[in-house]
Amino acid sequence: MSSNFGEQLRGKTAFVTGAYGMLGSWLVKGLLDHGARVVVLKRDQVTASALALEGLEGRCQVVRGDLVDAPLMDRALGEYEVDAVFHLAAQTIVGTANRSPVSTFESNIRGTWTLLEACRHHGVSQTVVAASDKAYGPHETLPYTEDMALQPKFPYDVSKAATDLIARSYFHTYGLPVAVTRFANIYGGGDLNPSRLVPEMVAAIMAGRAPVIRSDGSPERDFLYVEDAVSAYLAIADQLAAGNAGGEAFNAGGDAPHSVREIVDLAIEVVGADVVADYQGQGVPAGEIDRQYVDSTKLRSLTGWAPLVDLREGLQRTVDWYRAHPEALSA
C-alpha cells in the first residue's frame, strides 16, 4: 500500500496509539512504507493482532504501558523525539461502552487529554486524533457535514465527541497543530474483533455458517475501506505539516449509505457461499444510531483525497486477507 500522501514523514518519527487494532496496523504499514520511524504503544499482551500477523511489530519501537499513564506518555514522546502523533487508541465497541461507561470514558477521554498534554510539552508538530462520525449523534438531515452540531446520546458517542472537542481545544488554546477525524465505519482485513459486523460476518460466511445479525438488516452506515482511511490520515498530517488544518475536523467516507442487509448480501456473493443470514433483531440495536453517512467534501477540497476502493472491491480485499491469514479467524 502506498499513496502520494505522507511523503513528508520520511525520516521522521511517528508515534501511533491503537497500532494493534485494524486501522492502526494498516496505518503503521503506510508510515513504514513512506520511510517513517514508527513507535507504537502496547498495553496488553494479546494472543493475536494484525500488527503481529503482518510482521510489522518487529519493525517498530514498542512502548509498553497504558495511554492514561502521563509520565509514560511524556517519556515516550521525549525519548523517541517524536515528530508526529496518530492517536487511534480507544475502547471502540458500542455494546461495551453501554455496559462499562466509566472504563470507556477513562480510555477515550482521559487517555486523549493525557496524550495531548505530552504533545504540548514536547511541541509535536503534527497530531491527528481519531474521533468518529458517531460524535454527531442522530440528525434529521444527512449527510453529516463538519459544521453540524455534535449531539451524541450514548456513552461511546459521547466519549468520541469529548475526544473531538478536547483535541481541538488544544489548537485554539495552545496552538498545538492538531486535527480530528470523523470517519465512517472503517472495514478491511486485520479486524480481529468478532463483535463488529464485517469480521464476524466474513468469518461466518467463509466457514459456511449463517451470519448472525443483531438487527433486521435495515440500519444504514457509510463504509470506508481501511487503506483509503490510511490515505486520509496521511493527507491530514501533510496539511498540518504545511501549517494548515489545525483545530479542524474532517469527515471521510464513501459518501453513500449502505444497509446492513446490502453489506451482508454482497459479502455472501463475494465469498461465493450458499448461506442465508440469520437476522435476529428488530430495527436498530439499543444504543446505536439508525442511519449515518458523511460528506467528505472538505477533505477532498483541501487535500485532493478521495476513496479509491468501492464496497465490492473492499469486501473482496477483506475476504482475501482473511483467506491469507486463516489464523486470524480463530484468534
Tab-separated table of N, CA and C in Angstrom, residues 9 28 54 61 80 94 107 114 169 190 200 205 233 251 323:
chain	number	residue	atom	x	y	z
A	9	LEU	N	6.735	12.619	5.905
A	9	LEU	CA	7.099	11.915	7.132
A	9	LEU	C	8.346	11.045	6.962
A	28	VAL	N	0.313	1.907	10.453
A	28	VAL	CA	1.733	1.624	10.690
A	28	VAL	C	2.395	1.175	9.392
A	54	GLU	N	1.048	-9.447	10.345
A	54	GLU	CA	1.650	-8.847	9.153
A	54	GLU	C	3.160	-8.678	9.275
A	61	GLN	N	9.480	0.401	17.158
A	61	GLN	CA	9.841	0.512	18.563
A	61	GLN	C	8.558	0.359	19.373
A	80	TYR	N	11.944	9.265	22.293
A	80	TYR	CA	11.968	8.876	20.882
A	80	TYR	C	11.921	10.075	19.937
A	94	VAL	N	-19.439	-0.335	20.880
A	94	VAL	CA	-20.622	0.362	21.407
A	94	VAL	C	-21.251	-0.417	22.559
A	107	SER	N	-10.561	5.510	29.093
A	107	SER	CA	-9.690	5.272	27.946
A	107	SER	C	-9.819	6.367	26.903
A	114	THR	N	-4.417	13.121	28.278
A	114	THR	CA	-3.087	12.744	28.769
A	114	THR	C	-2.066	12.796	27.638
A	169	SER	N	-9.535	21.898	21.235
A	169	SER	CA	-9.250	22.966	22.197
A	169	SER	C	-7.745	23.179	22.363
A	190	GLY	N	-7.727	-7.690	8.916
A	190	GLY	CA	-6.993	-7.390	10.138
A	190	GLY	C	-7.847	-7.019	11.322
A	200	GLU	N	-16.930	-10.643	11.753
A	200	GLU	CA	-17.736	-11.792	12.160
A	200	GLU	C	-18.555	-12.320	10.987
A	205	ILE	N	-19.427	-16.536	6.947
A	205	ILE	CA	-19.699	-16.883	5.553
A	205	ILE	C	-18.602	-17.791	5.003
A	233	TYR	N	-5.701	9.842	6.676
A	233	TYR	CA	-4.898	10.242	7.837
A	233	TYR	C	-3.604	10.910	7.397
A	251	ASN	N	-14.325	14.883	7.923
A	251	ASN	CA	-15.044	13.651	7.596
A	251	ASN	C	-14.302	12.898	6.497
A	323	ARG	N	-8.473	-15.015	4.002
A	323	ARG	CA	-8.053	-16.274	3.381
A	323	ARG	C	-6.542	-16.454	3.492
